[in-house]
Amino acid sequence: MASVTLKEVSKSFGAFDVLRSIDLDVEDGEFVVFVGPSGCGKSTLLRVIAGLVPVSQGIVSIDGEEVTDVPASKRGVAFVFQSYALYPHMNVARNISFALETARMTKAEIGRRLAKVADMLKIGHLLDRKPKQLSGGQRQRVAIGRALVSQPKLFLFDEPLSNLDADLRMEMRFEIAKLHTEVGATMIYVTHDQTEAMTLADRIVILNHGRIEQVGTPRELYDHPANKFVAGFLGSPRMNFAPARSDERGRVITGPDGFELSIDQLRAQKPTTLGLRPEALEIVSPDKSGCIKGIFERVEDLGYEQIAYIRLSEDTIWTVRSGGVIPAYASGSRIGLRWKPEDIYLFNDKDQRIETRSTLEPAIVGISR
Ligand code: ATP
């Protein structure tokens, strides 16, 4: 097992800054997931930790030892890629044990480790097959087996499941989580799939344009996003946003026709955006008091949940998510939307979240239009 520390790590390719002053501590035995939009630098950061990409600036330490200039092969890490990178001419057993052979390990020890890994990943019946005779999920198991067999202190995964179909992804996600519990090694995992991030991570690192936006447990990030980017990134459908402004009396005015929330404590804080998650919204009759009005566009029925699209203005459509049944209003019907005051998120002109949740409820004096 190993801890990882990054201090002011930056990486540029020519004039292009891919990583900008990254500080991060990964604890011994932790499962940390890097997420962020395409091109934000997730894979580069993982490769910096592996030693596959040299840093432009900063310090990388593994287990308290600086390894910034130590080659990948000497860092004691194992890397599992999206492309399984198996040797096509070798069977599964040799693919897994090859690195041990080159390290001149005894046949008995290689056999013992191979049997243990094959058992753990349930691939004992595949050991004589070549990679082309395996399914995508089986190939990924072999790639993980090859990483496991060298008993590394640190596992690095770069989108290992993205070539698999939905069912297999779920199965492998479960296997990787189980593996983490069984071997107890530190794991760092890159994905653009927020379900993987939310379900696998002890802590998630959200990256954007080469910077860390926020680090925290999945629940912390979902409930207490530090800024509008994190609030919009986690959650599917994403958080609904509307521009807001506040007046001198502390009222927040938002919505296409200017509905008002009066929040005393915000007088000094000047929110410019309001956010509400789709699951925080309830569709009600437009005649109900304390609701905003919109036009019902359509509903998507996914079986286990329904997503309704509500038009608030020419260019604002909000989504409503419900585990129950949303009545099938005719497209174009006028409806009302309601929420609990504590579900409101507010952001300032720098897109930082204004902490309001704990005190918001008693402070709201009314919603009007
Ligand atoms: P994705 O989710 O699409 O895989 P990512 O967040 O993993 O993206 P990276 O692969 O780390 O992103 O790449 C970050 C940026 O750095 C991208 O704009 C990419 O084009 C650029 N980049 C990566 N490697 C190199 C390289 N060797 N030379 C030049 N630019 C590079």
mmCIF file of N, CA, C and O in Angstrom, residues 174-255:
data_model
loop_
_atom_site.group_PDB
_atom_site.id
_atom_site.type_symbol
_atom_site.label_atom_id
_atom_site.label_comp_id
_atom_site.label_asym_id
_atom_site.label_seq_id
_atom_site.Cartn_x
_atom_site.Cartn_y
_atom_site.Cartn_z
ATOM 1 N N PHE A 174 -18.321 -3.607 -10.003
ATOM 2 C CA PHE A 174 -18.507 -4.360 -8.763
ATOM 3 C C PHE A 174 -17.234 -5.141 -8.429
ATOM 4 O O PHE A 174 -16.768 -5.149 -7.295
ATOM 5 N N GLU A 175 -16.642 -5.774 -9.482
ATOM 6 C CA GLU A 175 -15.429 -6.574 -9.262
ATOM 7 C C GLU A 175 -14.269 -5.688 -8.792
ATOM 8 O O GLU A 175 -13.488 -6.077 -7.932
ATOM 9 N N ILE A 176 -14.155 -4.504 -9.387
ATOM 10 C CA ILE A 176 -13.039 -3.620 -9.016
ATOM 11 C C ILE A 176 -13.218 -3.131 -7.570
ATOM 12 O O ILE A 176 -12.266 -3.067 -6.794
ATOM 13 N N ALA A 177 -14.458 -2.828 -7.208
ATOM 14 C CA ALA A 177 -14.720 -2.392 -5.822
ATOM 15 C C ALA A 177 -14.364 -3.523 -4.848
ATOM 16 O O ALA A 177 -13.759 -3.298 -3.789
ATOM 17 N N LYS A 178 -14.721 -4.742 -5.221
ATOM 18 C CA LYS A 178 -14.440 -5.910 -4.376
ATOM 19 C C LYS A 178 -12.927 -6.138 -4.263
ATOM 20 O O LYS A 178 -12.398 -6.394 -3.180
ATOM 21 N N LEU A 179 -12.286 -5.975 -5.405
ATOM 22 C CA LEU A 179 -10.830 -6.133 -5.451
ATOM 23 C C LEU A 179 -10.151 -5.144 -4.498
ATOM 24 O O LEU A 179 -9.213 -5.491 -3.768
ATOM 25 N N HIS A 180 -10.647 -3.928 -4.521
ATOM 26 C CA HIS A 180 -10.059 -2.912 -3.646
ATOM 27 C C HIS A 180 -10.176 -3.326 -2.187
ATOM 28 O O HIS A 180 -9.234 -3.212 -1.408
ATOM 29 N N THR A 181 -11.337 -3.854 -1.828
ATOM 30 C CA THR A 181 -11.533 -4.295 -0.436
ATOM 31 C C THR A 181 -10.599 -5.472 -0.128
ATOM 32 O O THR A 181 -9.994 -5.524 0.939
ATOM 33 N N GLU A 182 -10.482 -6.390 -1.095
ATOM 34 C CA GLU A 182 -9.680 -7.601 -0.835
ATOM 35 C C GLU A 182 -8.187 -7.323 -0.748
ATOM 36 O O GLU A 182 -7.526 -7.794 0.168
ATOM 37 N N VAL A 183 -7.654 -6.555 -1.723
ATOM 38 C CA VAL A 183 -6.191 -6.384 -1.714
ATOM 39 C C VAL A 183 -5.769 -5.159 -0.888
ATOM 40 O O VAL A 183 -4.617 -5.067 -0.482
ATOM 41 N N GLY A 184 -6.702 -4.247 -0.662
ATOM 42 C CA GLY A 184 -6.418 -3.099 0.214
ATOM 43 C C GLY A 184 -5.396 -2.126 -0.344
ATOM 44 O O GLY A 184 -4.916 -1.254 0.378
ATOM 45 N N ALA A 185 -5.026 -2.254 -1.632
ATOM 46 C CA ALA A 185 -4.013 -1.347 -2.190
ATOM 47 C C ALA A 185 -4.631 0.021 -2.499
ATOM 48 O O ALA A 185 -5.844 0.151 -2.630
ATOM 49 N N THR A 186 -3.771 1.010 -2.611
ATOM 50 C CA THR A 186 -4.215 2.340 -3.018
ATOM 51 C C THR A 186 -4.583 2.276 -4.501
ATOM 52 O O THR A 186 -3.855 1.678 -5.290
ATOM 53 N N MET A 187 -5.713 2.860 -4.860
ATOM 54 C CA MET A 187 -6.122 2.843 -6.268
ATOM 55 C C MET A 187 -6.492 4.254 -6.720
ATOM 56 O O MET A 187 -7.211 4.960 -6.003
ATOM 57 N N ILE A 188 -5.987 4.620 -7.883
ATOM 58 C CA ILE A 188 -6.376 5.902 -8.491
ATOM 59 C C ILE A 188 -6.951 5.572 -9.863
ATOM 60 O O ILE A 188 -6.350 4.814 -10.638
ATOM 61 N N TYR A 189 -8.104 6.124 -10.150
ATOM 62 C CA TYR A 189 -8.927 5.651 -11.263
ATOM 63 C C TYR A 189 -9.427 6.857 -12.048
ATOM 64 O O TYR A 189 -10.010 7.775 -11.474
ATOM 65 N N VAL A 190 -9.173 6.856 -13.349
ATOM 66 C CA VAL A 190 -9.638 7.949 -14.203
ATOM 67 C C VAL A 190 -10.891 7.510 -14.952
ATOM 68 O O VAL A 190 -10.930 6.412 -15.506
ATOM 69 N N THR A 191 -11.887 8.350 -14.958
ATOM 70 C CA THR A 191 -13.084 8.041 -15.743
ATOM 71 C C THR A 191 -13.783 9.343 -16.132
ATOM 72 O O THR A 191 -13.567 10.385 -15.511
ATOM 73 N N HIS A 192 -14.608 9.269 -17.188
ATOM 74 C CA HIS A 192 -15.466 10.422 -17.445
ATOM 75 C C HIS A 192 -16.906 10.062 -17.071
ATOM 76 O O HIS A 192 -17.822 10.832 -17.291
ATOM 77 N N ASP A 193 -17.057 8.853 -16.485
ATOM 78 C CA ASP A 193 -18.385 8.344 -16.153
ATOM 79 C C ASP A 193 -18.690 8.651 -14.687
ATOM 80 O O ASP A 193 -18.063 8.115 -13.774
ATOM 81 N N GLN A 194 -19.632 9.536 -14.465
ATOM 82 C CA GLN A 194 -19.854 9.956 -13.075
ATOM 83 C C GLN A 194 -20.467 8.857 -12.210
ATOM 84 O O GLN A 194 -20.295 8.871 -10.998
ATOM 85 N N THR A 195 -21.140 7.877 -12.832
ATOM 86 C CA THR A 195 -21.644 6.757 -12.029
ATOM 87 C C THR A 195 -20.466 5.979 -11.445
ATOM 88 O O THR A 195 -20.459 5.624 -10.272
ATOM 89 N N GLU A 196 -19.452 5.731 -12.286
ATOM 90 C CA GLU A 196 -18.256 5.046 -11.774
ATOM 91 C C GLU A 196 -17.612 5.867 -10.666
ATOM 92 O O GLU A 196 -17.208 5.334 -9.633
ATOM 93 N N ALA A 197 -17.518 7.168 -10.882
ATOM 94 C CA ALA A 197 -16.890 8.022 -9.869
ATOM 95 C C ALA A 197 -17.669 7.968 -8.560
ATOM 96 O O ALA A 197 -17.107 7.745 -7.487
ATOM 97 N N MET A 198 -18.977 8.132 -8.653
ATOM 98 C CA MET A 198 -19.806 8.194 -7.435
ATOM 99 C C MET A 198 -19.801 6.852 -6.691
ATOM 100 O O MET A 198 -19.849 6.811 -5.473
ATOM 101 N N THR A 199 -19.771 5.733 -7.440
ATOM 102 C CA THR A 199 -19.927 4.428 -6.787
ATOM 103 C C THR A 199 -18.607 3.837 -6.310
ATOM 104 O O THR A 199 -18.593 3.077 -5.351
ATOM 105 N N LEU A 200 -17.503 4.174 -6.980
ATOM 106 C CA LEU A 200 -16.234 3.529 -6.611
ATOM 107 C C LEU A 200 -15.423 4.333 -5.596
ATOM 108 O O LEU A 200 -14.688 3.764 -4.793
ATOM 109 N N ALA A 201 -15.548 5.649 -5.650
ATOM 110 C CA ALA A 201 -14.563 6.490 -4.954
ATOM 111 C C ALA A 201 -14.769 6.590 -3.452
ATOM 112 O O ALA A 201 -15.891 6.724 -2.975
ATOM 113 N N ASP A 202 -13.647 6.538 -2.708
ATOM 114 C CA ASP A 202 -13.673 7.067 -1.346
ATOM 115 C C ASP A 202 -13.733 8.586 -1.459
ATOM 116 O O ASP A 202 -14.484 9.245 -0.773
ATOM 117 N N ARG A 203 -12.874 9.116 -2.356
ATOM 118 C CA ARG A 203 -12.916 10.556 -2.632
ATOM 119 C C ARG A 203 -12.804 10.779 -4.140
ATOM 120 O O ARG A 203 -12.086 10.060 -4.831
ATOM 121 N N ILE A 204 -13.505 11.800 -4.605
ATOM 122 C CA ILE A 204 -13.465 12.174 -6.025
ATOM 123 C C ILE A 204 -12.641 13.457 -6.153
ATOM 124 O O ILE A 204 -12.759 14.369 -5.326
ATOM 125 N N VAL A 205 -11.823 13.514 -7.209
ATOM 126 C CA VAL A 205 -11.102 14.744 -7.548
ATOM 127 C C VAL A 205 -11.720 15.244 -8.848
ATOM 128 O O VAL A 205 -11.668 14.546 -9.862
ATOM 129 N N ILE A 206 -12.314 16.433 -8.821
ATOM 130 C CA ILE A 206 -12.915 16.974 -10.051
ATOM 131 C C ILE A 206 -11.944 17.956 -10.680
ATOM 132 O O ILE A 206 -11.538 18.938 -10.054
ATOM 133 N N LEU A 207 -11.567 17.644 -11.915
ATOM 134 C CA LEU A 207 -10.606 18.485 -12.635
ATOM 135 C C LEU A 207 -11.307 19.272 -13.733
ATOM 136 O O LEU A 207 -12.296 18.798 -14.306
ATOM 137 N N ASN A 208 -10.762 20.437 -14.022
ATOM 138 C CA ASN A 208 -11.295 21.254 -15.107
ATOM 139 C C ASN A 208 -10.168 22.152 -15.604
ATOM 140 O O ASN A 208 -9.535 22.832 -14.786
ATOM 141 N N HIS A 209 -9.882 22.119 -16.889
ATOM 142 C CA HIS A 209 -8.798 22.933 -17.458
ATOM 143 C C HIS A 209 -7.504 22.787 -16.676
ATOM 144 O O HIS A 209 -6.824 23.790 -16.389
ATOM 145 N N GLY A 210 -7.168 21.566 -16.287
ATOM 146 C CA GLY A 210 -5.878 21.323 -15.638
ATOM 147 C C GLY A 210 -5.785 21.746 -14.187
ATOM 148 O O GLY A 210 -4.709 21.710 -13.589
ATOM 149 N N ARG A 211 -6.907 22.164 -13.596
ATOM 150 C CA ARG A 211 -6.907 22.530 -12.175
ATOM 151 C C ARG A 211 -7.884 21.650 -11.421
ATOM 152 O O ARG A 211 -8.853 21.157 -12.003
ATOM 153 N N ILE A 212 -7.633 21.524 -10.092
ATOM 154 C CA ILE A 212 -8.592 20.802 -9.258
ATOM 155 C C ILE A 212 -9.696 21.777 -8.857
ATOM 156 O O ILE A 212 -9.421 22.833 -8.280
ATOM 157 N N GLU A 213 -10.926 21.422 -9.166
ATOM 158 C CA GLU A 213 -12.063 22.263 -8.764
ATOM 159 C C GLU A 213 -12.465 21.941 -7.329
ATOM 160 O O GLU A 213 -12.808 22.832 -6.565
ATOM 161 N N GLN A 214 -12.473 20.638 -6.979
ATOM 162 C CA GLN A 214 -12.863 20.245 -5.623
ATOM 163 C C GLN A 214 -12.470 18.787 -5.376
ATOM 164 O O GLN A 214 -12.461 17.976 -6.305
ATOM 165 N N VAL A 215 -12.144 18.484 -4.132
ATOM 166 C CA VAL A 215 -11.848 17.098 -3.715
ATOM 167 C C VAL A 215 -12.763 16.770 -2.550
ATOM 168 O O VAL A 215 -12.894 17.577 -1.626
ATOM 169 N N GLY A 216 -13.402 15.619 -2.583
ATOM 170 C CA GLY A 216 -14.249 15.256 -1.443
ATOM 171 C C GLY A 216 -14.910 13.914 -1.668
ATOM 172 O O GLY A 216 -14.759 13.297 -2.733
ATOM 173 N N THR A 217 -15.642 13.451 -0.661
ATOM 174 C CA THR A 217 -16.388 12.206 -0.834
ATOM 175 C C THR A 217 -17.509 12.484 -1.837
ATOM 176 O O THR A 217 -17.913 13.644 -2.026
ATOM 177 N N PRO A 218 -18.012 11.420 -2.488
ATOM 178 C CA PRO A 218 -19.103 11.642 -3.458
ATOM 179 C C PRO A 218 -20.246 12.440 -2.831
ATOM 180 O O PRO A 218 -20.781 13.364 -3.447
ATOM 181 N N ARG A 219 -20.597 12.115 -1.622
ATOM 182 C CA ARG A 219 -21.728 12.796 -0.966
ATOM 183 C C ARG A 219 -21.417 14.279 -0.701
ATOM 184 O O ARG A 219 -22.252 15.148 -0.934
ATOM 185 N N GLU A 220 -20.190 14.542 -0.249
ATOM 186 C CA GLU A 220 -19.809 15.950 -0.009
ATOM 187 C C GLU A 220 -19.909 16.763 -1.285
ATOM 188 O O GLU A 220 -20.433 17.883 -1.292
ATOM 189 N N LEU A 221 -19.399 16.189 -2.380
ATOM 190 C CA LEU A 221 -19.398 16.949 -3.638
ATOM 191 C C LEU A 221 -20.815 17.149 -4.164
ATOM 192 O O LEU A 221 -21.127 18.186 -4.739
ATOM 193 N N TYR A 222 -21.652 16.144 -3.980
ATOM 194 C CA TYR A 222 -23.018 16.250 -4.496
ATOM 195 C C TYR A 222 -23.843 17.247 -3.669
ATOM 196 O O TYR A 222 -24.553 18.088 -4.215
ATOM 197 N N ASP A 223 -23.698 17.140 -2.361
ATOM 198 C CA ASP A 223 -24.513 18.007 -1.492
ATOM 199 C C ASP A 223 -23.902 19.393 -1.291
ATOM 200 O O ASP A 223 -24.611 20.351 -1.056
ATOM 201 N N HIS A 224 -22.586 19.458 -1.310
ATOM 202 C CA HIS A 224 -21.917 20.738 -1.017
ATOM 203 C C HIS A 224 -20.902 21.103 -2.091
ATOM 204 O O HIS A 224 -19.708 21.241 -1.814
ATOM 205 N N PRO A 225 -21.345 21.234 -3.343
ATOM 206 C CA PRO A 225 -20.393 21.621 -4.384
ATOM 207 C C PRO A 225 -19.813 22.998 -4.067
ATOM 208 O O PRO A 225 -20.539 23.886 -3.607
ATOM 209 N N ALA A 226 -18.508 23.146 -4.311
ATOM 210 C CA ALA A 226 -17.860 24.418 -3.980
ATOM 211 C C ALA A 226 -18.233 25.504 -4.981
ATOM 212 O O ALA A 226 -18.167 26.691 -4.667
ATOM 213 N N ASN A 227 -18.610 25.086 -6.174
ATOM 214 C CA ASN A 227 -18.864 26.087 -7.209
ATOM 215 C C ASN A 227 -19.849 25.555 -8.257
ATOM 216 O O ASN A 227 -20.264 24.389 -8.200
ATOM 217 N N LYS A 228 -20.174 26.416 -9.192
ATOM 218 C CA LYS A 228 -21.195 26.071 -10.188
ATOM 219 C C LYS A 228 -20.718 24.946 -11.100
ATOM 220 O O LYS A 228 -21.516 24.093 -11.518
ATOM 221 N N PHE A 229 -19.419 24.908 -11.384
ATOM 222 C CA PHE A 229 -18.912 23.844 -12.249
ATOM 223 C C PHE A 229 -19.169 22.468 -11.620
ATOM 224 O O PHE A 229 -19.702 21.565 -12.262
ATOM 225 N N VAL A 230 -18.788 22.312 -10.354
ATOM 226 C CA VAL A 230 -18.965 21.017 -9.677
ATOM 227 C C VAL A 230 -20.457 20.704 -9.548
ATOM 228 O O VAL A 230 -20.895 19.572 -9.785
ATOM 229 N N ALA A 231 -21.246 21.718 -9.220
ATOM 230 C CA ALA A 231 -22.696 21.513 -9.079
ATOM 231 C C ALA A 231 -23.294 21.012 -10.382
ATOM 232 O O ALA A 231 -24.157 20.123 -10.392
ATOM 233 N N GLY A 232 -22.822 21.552 -11.500
ATOM 234 C CA GLY A 232 -23.375 21.157 -12.800
ATOM 235 C C GLY A 232 -22.779 19.863 -13.314
ATOM 236 O O GLY A 232 -23.397 19.170 -14.113
ATOM 237 N N PHE A 233 -21.578 19.529 -12.852
ATOM 238 C CA PHE A 233 -20.902 18.341 -13.391
ATOM 239 C C PHE A 233 -21.459 17.043 -12.815
ATOM 240 O O PHE A 233 -21.644 16.067 -13.532
ATOM 241 N N LEU A 234 -21.729 17.025 -11.509
ATOM 242 C CA LEU A 234 -22.230 15.803 -10.877
ATOM 243 C C LEU A 234 -23.745 15.833 -10.840
ATOM 244 O O LEU A 234 -24.339 16.781 -10.331
ATOM 245 N N GLY A 235 -24.352 14.788 -11.342
ATOM 246 C CA GLY A 235 -25.813 14.741 -11.373
ATOM 247 C C GLY A 235 -26.275 14.566 -12.799
ATOM 248 O O GLY A 235 -25.726 15.185 -13.702
ATOM 249 N N SER A 236 -27.257 13.681 -12.980
ATOM 250 C CA SER A 236 -27.762 13.442 -14.330
ATOM 251 C C SER A 236 -29.274 13.243 -14.267
ATOM 252 O O SER A 236 -29.728 12.318 -13.600
ATOM 253 N N PRO A 237 -30.054 14.107 -14.888
ATOM 254 C CA PRO A 237 -29.653 15.307 -15.601
ATOM 255 C C PRO A 237 -28.957 16.295 -14.656
ATOM 256 O O PRO A 237 -29.122 16.219 -13.453
ATOM 257 N N ARG A 238 -28.217 17.221 -15.248
ATOM 258 C CA ARG A 238 -27.459 18.178 -14.446
ATOM 259 C C ARG A 238 -28.373 19.131 -13.681
ATOM 260 O O ARG A 238 -29.568 19.198 -13.954
ATOM 261 N N MET A 239 -27.772 19.857 -12.740
ATOM 262 C CA MET A 239 -28.531 20.843 -11.968
ATOM 263 C C MET A 239 -29.144 21.881 -12.913
ATOM 264 O O MET A 239 -28.535 22.265 -13.912
ATOM 265 N N ASN A 240 -30.366 22.308 -12.603
ATOM 266 C CA ASN A 240 -31.000 23.390 -13.372
ATOM 267 C C ASN A 240 -30.468 24.729 -12.853
ATOM 268 O O ASN A 240 -30.370 24.927 -11.646
ATOM 269 N N PHE A 241 -30.158 25.616 -13.784
ATOM 270 C CA PHE A 241 -29.662 26.936 -13.373
ATOM 271 C C PHE A 241 -30.561 28.029 -13.937
ATOM 272 O O PHE A 241 -31.186 27.853 -14.995
ATOM 273 N N ALA A 242 -30.602 29.153 -13.224
ATOM 274 C CA ALA A 242 -31.266 30.343 -13.762
ATOM 275 C C ALA A 242 -30.486 31.552 -13.263
ATOM 276 O O ALA A 242 -29.978 31.547 -12.139
ATOM 277 N N PRO A 243 -30.360 32.575 -14.102
ATOM 278 C CA PRO A 243 -29.661 33.776 -13.633
ATOM 279 C C PRO A 243 -30.440 34.424 -12.493
ATOM 280 O O PRO A 243 -31.671 34.328 -12.436
ATOM 281 N N ALA A 244 -29.727 35.034 -11.571
ATOM 282 C CA ALA A 244 -30.394 35.680 -10.430
ATOM 283 C C ALA A 244 -29.709 37.017 -10.171
ATOM 284 O O ALA A 244 -28.566 37.235 -10.559
ATOM 285 N N ARG A 245 -30.428 37.923 -9.540
ATOM 286 C CA ARG A 245 -29.776 39.151 -9.059
ATOM 287 C C ARG A 245 -30.401 39.473 -7.726
ATOM 288 O O ARG A 245 -31.496 38.983 -7.397
ATOM 289 N N SER A 246 -29.711 40.268 -6.935
ATOM 290 C CA SER A 246 -30.285 40.590 -5.633
ATOM 291 C C SER A 246 -30.438 42.097 -5.532
ATOM 292 O O SER A 246 -29.651 42.843 -6.117
ATOM 293 N N ASP A 247 -31.453 42.525 -4.814
ATOM 294 C CA ASP A 247 -31.641 43.966 -4.668
ATOM 295 C C ASP A 247 -31.147 44.420 -3.301
ATOM 296 O O ASP A 247 -30.667 43.618 -2.499
ATOM 297 N N GLU A 248 -31.281 45.700 -3.043
ATOM 298 C CA GLU A 248 -30.723 46.267 -1.804
ATOM 299 C C GLU A 248 -31.424 45.740 -0.562
ATOM 300 O O GLU A 248 -30.887 45.779 0.539
ATOM 301 N N ARG A 249 -32.609 45.151 -0.738
ATOM 302 C CA ARG A 249 -33.316 44.612 0.434
ATOM 303 C C ARG A 249 -32.982 43.142 0.662
ATOM 304 O O ARG A 249 -33.553 42.491 1.529
ATOM 305 N N GLY A 250 -32.050 42.602 -0.137
ATOM 306 C CA GLY A 250 -31.638 41.217 0.074
ATOM 307 C C GLY A 250 -32.520 40.230 -0.652
ATOM 308 O O GLY A 250 -32.395 39.028 -0.485
ATOM 309 N N ARG A 251 -33.417 40.738 -1.488
ATOM 310 C CA ARG A 251 -34.243 39.796 -2.240
ATOM 311 C C ARG A 251 -33.448 39.271 -3.422
ATOM 312 O O ARG A 251 -32.700 40.013 -4.052
ATOM 313 N N VAL A 252 -33.623 37.985 -3.706
ATOM 314 C CA VAL A 252 -32.990 37.406 -4.889
ATOM 315 C C VAL A 252 -34.078 37.333 -5.938
ATOM 316 O O VAL A 252 -35.150 36.786 -5.697
ATOM 317 N N ILE A 253 -33.792 37.905 -7.086
ATOM 318 C CA ILE A 253 -34.814 37.905 -8.128
ATOM 319 C C ILE A 253 -34.304 37.040 -9.274
ATOM 320 O O ILE A 253 -33.193 37.228 -9.762
ATOM 321 N N THR A 254 -35.094 36.067 -9.637
ATOM 322 C CA THR A 254 -34.627 35.127 -10.659
ATOM 323 C C THR A 254 -35.803 34.650 -11.488
ATOM 324 O O THR A 254 -36.934 35.098 -11.283
ATOM 325 N N GLY A 255 -35.542 33.764 -12.412
ATOM 326 C CA GLY A 255 -36.624 33.222 -13.237
ATOM 327 C C GLY A 255 -36.901 34.129 -14.406
ATOM 328 O O GLY A 255 -36.589 35.318 -14.372
#
